[in-house]
mmCIF file of C-alpha atoms and ligand atoms in Angstrom:
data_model
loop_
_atom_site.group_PDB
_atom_site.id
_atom_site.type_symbol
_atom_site.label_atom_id
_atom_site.label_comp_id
_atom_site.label_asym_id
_atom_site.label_seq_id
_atom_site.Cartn_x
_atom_site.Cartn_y
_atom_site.Cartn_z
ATOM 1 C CA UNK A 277 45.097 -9.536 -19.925
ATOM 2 C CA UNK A 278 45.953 -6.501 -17.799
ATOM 3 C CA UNK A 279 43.712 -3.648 -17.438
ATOM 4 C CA UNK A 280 45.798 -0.877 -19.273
ATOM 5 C CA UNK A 281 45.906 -3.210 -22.172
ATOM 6 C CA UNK A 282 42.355 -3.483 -22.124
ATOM 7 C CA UNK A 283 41.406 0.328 -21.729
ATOM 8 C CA UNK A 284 43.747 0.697 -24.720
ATOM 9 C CA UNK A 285 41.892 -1.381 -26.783
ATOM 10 C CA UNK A 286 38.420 0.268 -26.367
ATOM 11 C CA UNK A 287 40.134 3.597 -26.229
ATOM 12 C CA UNK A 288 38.449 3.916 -23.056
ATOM 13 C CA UNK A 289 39.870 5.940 -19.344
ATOM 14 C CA UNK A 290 40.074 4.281 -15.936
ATOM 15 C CA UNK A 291 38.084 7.029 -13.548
ATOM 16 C CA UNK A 292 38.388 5.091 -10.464
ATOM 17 C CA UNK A 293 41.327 2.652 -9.515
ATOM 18 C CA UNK A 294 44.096 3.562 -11.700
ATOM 19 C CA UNK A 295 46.124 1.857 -9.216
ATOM 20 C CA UNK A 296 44.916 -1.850 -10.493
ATOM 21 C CA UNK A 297 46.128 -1.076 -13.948
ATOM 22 C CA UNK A 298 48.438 -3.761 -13.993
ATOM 23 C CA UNK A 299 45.936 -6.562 -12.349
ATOM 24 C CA UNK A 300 44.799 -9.279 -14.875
ATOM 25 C CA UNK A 301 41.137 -10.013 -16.143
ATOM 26 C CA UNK A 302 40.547 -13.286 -16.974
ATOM 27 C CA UNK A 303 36.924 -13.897 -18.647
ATOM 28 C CA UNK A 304 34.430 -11.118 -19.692
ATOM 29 C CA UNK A 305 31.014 -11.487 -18.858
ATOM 30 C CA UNK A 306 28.472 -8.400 -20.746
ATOM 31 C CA UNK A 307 25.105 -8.010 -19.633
ATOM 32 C CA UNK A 308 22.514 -4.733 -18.795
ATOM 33 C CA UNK A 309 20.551 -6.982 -15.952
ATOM 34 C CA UNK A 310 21.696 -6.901 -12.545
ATOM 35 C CA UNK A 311 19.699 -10.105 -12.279
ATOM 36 C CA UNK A 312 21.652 -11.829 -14.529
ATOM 37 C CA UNK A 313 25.237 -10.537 -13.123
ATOM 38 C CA UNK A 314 23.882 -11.441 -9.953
ATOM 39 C CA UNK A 315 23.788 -15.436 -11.363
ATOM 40 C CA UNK A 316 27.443 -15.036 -12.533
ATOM 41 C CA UNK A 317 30.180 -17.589 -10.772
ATOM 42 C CA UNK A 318 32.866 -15.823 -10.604
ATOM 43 C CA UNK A 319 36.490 -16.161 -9.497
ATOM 44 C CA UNK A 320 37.289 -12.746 -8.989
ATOM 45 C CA UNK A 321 39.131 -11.680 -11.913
ATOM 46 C CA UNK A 322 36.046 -11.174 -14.085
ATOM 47 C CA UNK A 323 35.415 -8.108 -15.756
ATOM 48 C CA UNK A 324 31.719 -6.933 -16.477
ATOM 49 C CA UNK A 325 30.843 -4.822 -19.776
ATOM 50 C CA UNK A 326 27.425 -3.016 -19.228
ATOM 51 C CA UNK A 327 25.634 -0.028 -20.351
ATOM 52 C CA UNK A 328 23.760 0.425 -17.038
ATOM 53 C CA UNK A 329 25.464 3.401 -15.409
ATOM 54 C CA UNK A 330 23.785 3.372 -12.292
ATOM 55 C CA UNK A 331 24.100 3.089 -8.259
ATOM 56 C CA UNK A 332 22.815 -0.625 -8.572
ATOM 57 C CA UNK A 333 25.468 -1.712 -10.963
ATOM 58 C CA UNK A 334 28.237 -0.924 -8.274
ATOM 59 C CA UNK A 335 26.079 -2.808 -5.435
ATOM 60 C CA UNK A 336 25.357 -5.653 -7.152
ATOM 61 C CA UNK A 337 29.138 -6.359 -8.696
ATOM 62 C CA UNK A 338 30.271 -5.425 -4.689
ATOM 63 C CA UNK A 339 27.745 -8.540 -3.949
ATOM 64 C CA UNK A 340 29.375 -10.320 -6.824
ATOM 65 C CA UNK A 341 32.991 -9.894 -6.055
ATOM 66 C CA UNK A 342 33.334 -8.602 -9.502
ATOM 67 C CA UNK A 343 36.044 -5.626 -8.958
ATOM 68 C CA UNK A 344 36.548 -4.193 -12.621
ATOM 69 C CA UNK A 345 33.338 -2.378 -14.163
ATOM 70 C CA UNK A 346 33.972 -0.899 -18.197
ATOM 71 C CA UNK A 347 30.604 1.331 -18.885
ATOM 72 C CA UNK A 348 30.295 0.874 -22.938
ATOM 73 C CA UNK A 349 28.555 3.595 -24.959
ATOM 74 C CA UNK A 350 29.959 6.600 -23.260
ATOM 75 C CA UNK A 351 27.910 5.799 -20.241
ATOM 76 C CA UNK A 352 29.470 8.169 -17.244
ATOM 77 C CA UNK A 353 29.553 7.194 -13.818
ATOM 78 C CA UNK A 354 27.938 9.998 -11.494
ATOM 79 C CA UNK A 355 29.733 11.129 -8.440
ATOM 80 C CA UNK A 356 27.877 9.276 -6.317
ATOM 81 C CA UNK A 357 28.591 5.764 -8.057
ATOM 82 C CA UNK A 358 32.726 6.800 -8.023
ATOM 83 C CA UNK A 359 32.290 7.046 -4.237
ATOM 84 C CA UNK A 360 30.999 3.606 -4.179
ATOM 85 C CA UNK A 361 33.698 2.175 -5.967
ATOM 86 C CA UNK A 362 36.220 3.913 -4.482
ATOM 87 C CA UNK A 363 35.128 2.422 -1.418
ATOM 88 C CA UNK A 364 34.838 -1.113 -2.507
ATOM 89 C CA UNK A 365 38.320 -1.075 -3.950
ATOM 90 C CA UNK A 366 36.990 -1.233 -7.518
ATOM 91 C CA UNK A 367 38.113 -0.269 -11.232
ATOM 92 C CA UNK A 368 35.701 1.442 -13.090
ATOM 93 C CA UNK A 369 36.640 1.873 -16.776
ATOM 94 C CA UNK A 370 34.536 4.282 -19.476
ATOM 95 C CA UNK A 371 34.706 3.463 -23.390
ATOM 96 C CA UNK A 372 32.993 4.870 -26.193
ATOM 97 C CA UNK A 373 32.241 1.774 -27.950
ATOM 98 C CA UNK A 374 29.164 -0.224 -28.302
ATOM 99 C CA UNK A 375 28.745 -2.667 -25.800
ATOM 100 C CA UNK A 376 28.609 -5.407 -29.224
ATOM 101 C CA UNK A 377 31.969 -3.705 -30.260
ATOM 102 C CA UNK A 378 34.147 -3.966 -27.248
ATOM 103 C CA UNK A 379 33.109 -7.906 -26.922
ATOM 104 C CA UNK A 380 34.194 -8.103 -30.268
ATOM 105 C CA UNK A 381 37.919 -6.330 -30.044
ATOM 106 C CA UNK A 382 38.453 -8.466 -26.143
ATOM 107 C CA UNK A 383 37.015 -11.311 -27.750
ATOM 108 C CA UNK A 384 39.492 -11.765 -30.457
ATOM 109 C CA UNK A 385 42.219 -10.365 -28.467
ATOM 110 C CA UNK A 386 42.074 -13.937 -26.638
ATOM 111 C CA UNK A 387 39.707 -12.502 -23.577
ATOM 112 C CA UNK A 388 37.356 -15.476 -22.879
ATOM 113 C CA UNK A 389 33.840 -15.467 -21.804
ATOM 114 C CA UNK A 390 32.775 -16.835 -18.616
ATOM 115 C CA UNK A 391 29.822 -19.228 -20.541
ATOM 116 C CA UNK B 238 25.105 -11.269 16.794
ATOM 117 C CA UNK B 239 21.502 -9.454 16.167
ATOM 118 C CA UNK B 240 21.259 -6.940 13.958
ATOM 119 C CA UNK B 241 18.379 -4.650 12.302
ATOM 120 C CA UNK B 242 18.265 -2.266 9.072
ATOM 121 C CA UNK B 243 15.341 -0.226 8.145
ATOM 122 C CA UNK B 244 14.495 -0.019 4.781
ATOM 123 C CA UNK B 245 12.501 2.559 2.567
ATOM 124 C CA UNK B 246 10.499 1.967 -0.590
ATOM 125 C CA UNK B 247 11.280 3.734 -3.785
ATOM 126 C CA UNK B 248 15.041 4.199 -1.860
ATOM 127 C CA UNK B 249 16.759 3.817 -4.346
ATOM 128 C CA UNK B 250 19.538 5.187 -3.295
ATOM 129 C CA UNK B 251 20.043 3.582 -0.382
ATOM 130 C CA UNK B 252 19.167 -0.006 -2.174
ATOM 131 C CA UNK B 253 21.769 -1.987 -0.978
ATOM 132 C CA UNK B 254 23.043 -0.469 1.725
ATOM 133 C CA UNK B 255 21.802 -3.455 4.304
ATOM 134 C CA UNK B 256 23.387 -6.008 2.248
ATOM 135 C CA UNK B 257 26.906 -4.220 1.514
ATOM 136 C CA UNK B 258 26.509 -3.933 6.039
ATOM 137 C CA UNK B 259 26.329 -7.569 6.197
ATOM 138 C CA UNK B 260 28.728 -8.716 3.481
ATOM 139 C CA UNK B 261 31.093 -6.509 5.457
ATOM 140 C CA UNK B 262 30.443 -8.256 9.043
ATOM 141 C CA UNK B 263 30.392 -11.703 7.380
ATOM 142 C CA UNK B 264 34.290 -11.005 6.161
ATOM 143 C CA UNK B 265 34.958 -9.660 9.708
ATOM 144 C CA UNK B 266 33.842 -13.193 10.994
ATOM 145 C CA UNK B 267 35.861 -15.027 8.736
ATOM 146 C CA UNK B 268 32.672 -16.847 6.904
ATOM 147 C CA UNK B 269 33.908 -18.831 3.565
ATOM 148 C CA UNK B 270 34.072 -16.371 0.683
ATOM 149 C CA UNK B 271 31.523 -18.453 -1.471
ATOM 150 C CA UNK B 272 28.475 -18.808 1.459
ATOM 151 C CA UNK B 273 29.049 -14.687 1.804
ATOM 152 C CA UNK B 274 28.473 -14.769 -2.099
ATOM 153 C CA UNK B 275 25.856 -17.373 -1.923
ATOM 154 C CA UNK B 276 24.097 -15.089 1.256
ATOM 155 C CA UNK B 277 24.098 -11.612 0.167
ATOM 156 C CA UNK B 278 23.538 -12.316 -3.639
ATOM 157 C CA UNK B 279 20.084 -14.183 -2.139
ATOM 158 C CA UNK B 280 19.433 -10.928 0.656
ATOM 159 C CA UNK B 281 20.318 -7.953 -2.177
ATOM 160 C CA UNK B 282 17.675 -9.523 -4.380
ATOM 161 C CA UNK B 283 15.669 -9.290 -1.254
ATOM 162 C CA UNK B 284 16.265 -6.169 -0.071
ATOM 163 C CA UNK B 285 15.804 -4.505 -3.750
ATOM 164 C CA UNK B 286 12.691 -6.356 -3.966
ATOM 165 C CA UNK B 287 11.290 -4.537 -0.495
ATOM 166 C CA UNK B 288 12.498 -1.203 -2.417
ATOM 167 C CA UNK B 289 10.852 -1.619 -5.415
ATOM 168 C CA UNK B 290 7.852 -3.642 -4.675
ATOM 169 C CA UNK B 291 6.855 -2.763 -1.225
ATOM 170 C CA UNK B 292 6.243 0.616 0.696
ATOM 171 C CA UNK B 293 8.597 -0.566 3.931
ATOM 172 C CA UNK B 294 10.553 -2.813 5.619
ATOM 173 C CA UNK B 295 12.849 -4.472 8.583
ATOM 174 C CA UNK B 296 15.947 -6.606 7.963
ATOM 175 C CA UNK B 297 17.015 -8.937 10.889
ATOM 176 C CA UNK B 298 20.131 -10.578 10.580
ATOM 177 C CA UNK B 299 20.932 -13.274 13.231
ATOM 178 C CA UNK B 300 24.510 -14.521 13.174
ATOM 179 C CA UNK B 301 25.817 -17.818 14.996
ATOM 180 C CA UNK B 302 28.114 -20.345 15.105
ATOM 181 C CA UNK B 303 26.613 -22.837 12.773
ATOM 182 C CA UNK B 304 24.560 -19.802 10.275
ATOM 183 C CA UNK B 305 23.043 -17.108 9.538
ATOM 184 C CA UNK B 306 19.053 -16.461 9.722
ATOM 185 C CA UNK B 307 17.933 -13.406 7.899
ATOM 186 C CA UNK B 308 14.105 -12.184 8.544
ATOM 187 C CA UNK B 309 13.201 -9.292 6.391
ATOM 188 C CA UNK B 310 9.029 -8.651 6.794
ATOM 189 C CA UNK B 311 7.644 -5.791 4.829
ATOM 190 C CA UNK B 312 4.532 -3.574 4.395
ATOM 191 C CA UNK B 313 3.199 -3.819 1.314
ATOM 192 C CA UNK B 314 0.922 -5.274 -1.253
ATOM 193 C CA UNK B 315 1.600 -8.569 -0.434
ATOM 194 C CA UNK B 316 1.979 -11.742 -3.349
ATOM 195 C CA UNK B 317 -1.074 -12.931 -4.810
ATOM 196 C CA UNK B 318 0.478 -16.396 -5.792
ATOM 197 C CA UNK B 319 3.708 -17.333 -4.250
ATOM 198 C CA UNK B 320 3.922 -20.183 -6.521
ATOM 199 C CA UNK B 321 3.603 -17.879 -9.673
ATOM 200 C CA UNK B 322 5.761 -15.589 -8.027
ATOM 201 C CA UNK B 323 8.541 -18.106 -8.075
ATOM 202 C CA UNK B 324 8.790 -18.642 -10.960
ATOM 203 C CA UNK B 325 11.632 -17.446 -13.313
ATOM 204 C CA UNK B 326 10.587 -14.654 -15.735
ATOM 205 C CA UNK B 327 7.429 -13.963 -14.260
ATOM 206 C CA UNK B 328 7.366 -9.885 -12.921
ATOM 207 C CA UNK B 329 5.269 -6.910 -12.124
ATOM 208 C CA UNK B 330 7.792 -4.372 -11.781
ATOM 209 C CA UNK B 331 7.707 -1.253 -13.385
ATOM 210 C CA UNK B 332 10.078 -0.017 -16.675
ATOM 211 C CA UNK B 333 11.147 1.967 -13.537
ATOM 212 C CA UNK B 334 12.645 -0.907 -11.981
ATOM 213 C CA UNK B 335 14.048 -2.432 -15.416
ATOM 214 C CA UNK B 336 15.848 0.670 -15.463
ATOM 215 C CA UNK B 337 17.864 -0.316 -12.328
ATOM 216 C CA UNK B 338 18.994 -3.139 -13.742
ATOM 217 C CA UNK B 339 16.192 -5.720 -11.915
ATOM 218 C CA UNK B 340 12.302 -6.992 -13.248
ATOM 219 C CA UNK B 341 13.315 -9.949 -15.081
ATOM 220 C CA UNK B 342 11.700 -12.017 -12.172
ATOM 221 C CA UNK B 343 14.864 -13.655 -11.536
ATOM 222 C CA UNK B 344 14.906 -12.223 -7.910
ATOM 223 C CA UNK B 345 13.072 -15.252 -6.566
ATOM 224 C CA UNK B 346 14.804 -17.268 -8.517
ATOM 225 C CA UNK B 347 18.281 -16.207 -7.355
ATOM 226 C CA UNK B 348 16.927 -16.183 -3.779
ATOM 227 C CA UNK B 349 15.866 -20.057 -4.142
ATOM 228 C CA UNK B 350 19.177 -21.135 -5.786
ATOM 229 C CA UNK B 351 21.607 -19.465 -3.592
ATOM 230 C CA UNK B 352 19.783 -19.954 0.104
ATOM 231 C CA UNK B 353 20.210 -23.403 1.991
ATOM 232 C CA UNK B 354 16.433 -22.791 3.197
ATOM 233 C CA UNK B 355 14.499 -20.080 1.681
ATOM 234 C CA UNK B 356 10.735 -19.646 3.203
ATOM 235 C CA UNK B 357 8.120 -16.712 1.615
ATOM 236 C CA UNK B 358 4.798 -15.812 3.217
ATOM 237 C CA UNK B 359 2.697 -13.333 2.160
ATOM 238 C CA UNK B 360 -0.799 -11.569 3.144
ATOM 239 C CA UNK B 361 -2.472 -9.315 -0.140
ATOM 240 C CA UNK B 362 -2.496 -5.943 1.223
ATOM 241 C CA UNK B 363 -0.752 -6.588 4.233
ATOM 242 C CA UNK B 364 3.034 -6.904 3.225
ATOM 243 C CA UNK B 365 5.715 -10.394 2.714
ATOM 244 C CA UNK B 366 7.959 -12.116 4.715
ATOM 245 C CA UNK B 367 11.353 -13.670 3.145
ATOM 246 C CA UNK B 368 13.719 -15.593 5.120
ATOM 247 C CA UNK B 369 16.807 -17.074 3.951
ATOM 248 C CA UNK B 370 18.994 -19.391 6.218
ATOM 249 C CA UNK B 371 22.255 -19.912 5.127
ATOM 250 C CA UNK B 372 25.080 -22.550 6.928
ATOM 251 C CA UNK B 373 28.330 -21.889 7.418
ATOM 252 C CA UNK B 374 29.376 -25.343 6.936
HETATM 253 N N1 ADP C 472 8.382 -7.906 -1.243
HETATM 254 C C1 ADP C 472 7.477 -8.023 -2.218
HETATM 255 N N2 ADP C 472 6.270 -7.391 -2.121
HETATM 256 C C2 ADP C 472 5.349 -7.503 -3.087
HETATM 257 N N3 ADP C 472 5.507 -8.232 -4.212
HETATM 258 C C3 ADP C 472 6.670 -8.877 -4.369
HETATM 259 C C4 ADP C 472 7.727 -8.816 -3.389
HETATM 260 N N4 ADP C 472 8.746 -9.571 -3.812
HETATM 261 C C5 ADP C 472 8.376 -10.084 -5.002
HETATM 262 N N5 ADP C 472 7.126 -9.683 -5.343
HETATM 263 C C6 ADP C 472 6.361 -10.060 -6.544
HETATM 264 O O1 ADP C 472 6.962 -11.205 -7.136
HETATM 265 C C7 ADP C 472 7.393 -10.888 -8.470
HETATM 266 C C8 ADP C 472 8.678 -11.635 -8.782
HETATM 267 O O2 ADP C 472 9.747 -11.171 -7.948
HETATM 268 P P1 ADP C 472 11.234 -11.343 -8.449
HETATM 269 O O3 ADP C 472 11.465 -12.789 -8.782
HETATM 270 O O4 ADP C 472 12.152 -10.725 -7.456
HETATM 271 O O5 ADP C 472 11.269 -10.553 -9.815
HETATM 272 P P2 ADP C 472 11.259 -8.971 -10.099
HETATM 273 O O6 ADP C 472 11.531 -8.282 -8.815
HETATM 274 O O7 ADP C 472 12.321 -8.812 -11.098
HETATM 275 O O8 ADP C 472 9.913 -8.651 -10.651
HETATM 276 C C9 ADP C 472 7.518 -9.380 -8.496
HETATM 277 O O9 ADP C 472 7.411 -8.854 -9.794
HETATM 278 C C10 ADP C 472 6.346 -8.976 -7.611
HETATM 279 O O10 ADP C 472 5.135 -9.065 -8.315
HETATM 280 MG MG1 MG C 473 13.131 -8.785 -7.637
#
């Protein structure tokens, strides 16, 4: 599914990366621990939800190779953390929705989870 | 290729910084994208865990044909029991460090399953020493 489409659907705004609108996700995976993220195989067109707004959440998906970040729960990404991901190339996407609701609206529009 | 990063406790800030250095000279070498993964997935966990759990620290990063050795010694409190430490869930950090996003004790963990050798050694009140060797091959 392409980015735009996905902002759409959580009524959510790109504020980093704009450029990748078009570039396809594949699988979804949602979690608030870095830990866990940091466990993820990943193929590079993975998309992490997460409610953790924080420098850490850009390092560890630039570790990860995971390039598209969507902060749930009207989570904002500081100045600092938009430097980061300008840097690393990334999409950073910011939605209103619960974390529980925007799995629920990719999930049944056909996103797939990575386990 | 020798290289050294200094790291600060309670940085957090800067948490990171040493591994997103070496991820980028590992591309520049041409190492497989999955043993970069594999190597700086195993060293951030490291490096956070000198921020958060120690006072100070020194990364080393030797780079050669064959692999890469990484050395990072810190002052600190040291590990009681390395054993206990290694195993997955188990954590001291603070709802500080949840915060971040870390202290689910998967650090170790992480470390273990994504080094080809991973050695920890540890004096109480002294400080730890991780290394993680990782082949190219
Ligand atoms: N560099 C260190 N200095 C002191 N204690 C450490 C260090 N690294 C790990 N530990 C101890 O081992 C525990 C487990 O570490 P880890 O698996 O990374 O989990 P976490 O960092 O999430 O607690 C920590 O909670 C801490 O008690
Ligand atoms: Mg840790």
């Amino acid at each position: 599914m392409e980015i735009n489409e996905i902002v759409s659907l959580v009524l959510g705004k790109i504020v980093v990366g704009e450029a990748h609108k078009f570039d396809k996700i594949d699988r979804v995976f949602a979690s608030d621990l870095m830990s866990d993220v940091l466990t993820v195989i990943n193929d590079k067109s993975l998309m992490l939800i997460t409610g953790l707004a924080n420098l850490q959440t850009i390092r560890t998906c630039e570790m990860s190779d995971i390039k598209v970040i969507l902060f749930a729960r009207g989570k904002v990404a500081s100045e600092e953390m938009l430097e980061l991901a300008k840097e690393n190339d990334m999409v950073l996407i910011e939605s209103k929705y619960s974390m529980y609701r925007i799995s629920g609206i990719l999930y049944q529009a056909g996103l797939q989870p990575v386990y | 290729m020798d290289f050294e990063y200094k790291i600060e406790g309670d940085d957090f800030t800067n948490a990171g910084a040493a591994s997103s250095a070496v991820k980028k000279m590992l591309n520049q070498v041409g190492v497989r994208p999955d043993i970069i993964k594999r190597t700086v997935v195993a060293l951030y966990e490291a490096e956070v865990n000198i921020v958060v759990h120690a006072y100070r620290g020194t990364i080393k990063i030797d780079i050669d044909e064959e692999k890469i050795h990484i050395r990072l010694e810190d002052e600190g409190p040291g590990i009681p029991d390395i054993d206990r430490a290694m195993q997955k869930g188990y954590s001291t950090a603070t709802p500080r460090v949840r915060e971040m996003g870390f202290g689910a004790g998967m650090g170790l963990p992480n470390m273990k399953s994504n080094a080809d050798s991973l050695v920890v050694t540890s004096e109480v009140g002294k400080g730890t020493t991780v290394e993680i060797t990782n082949y190219f091959n």
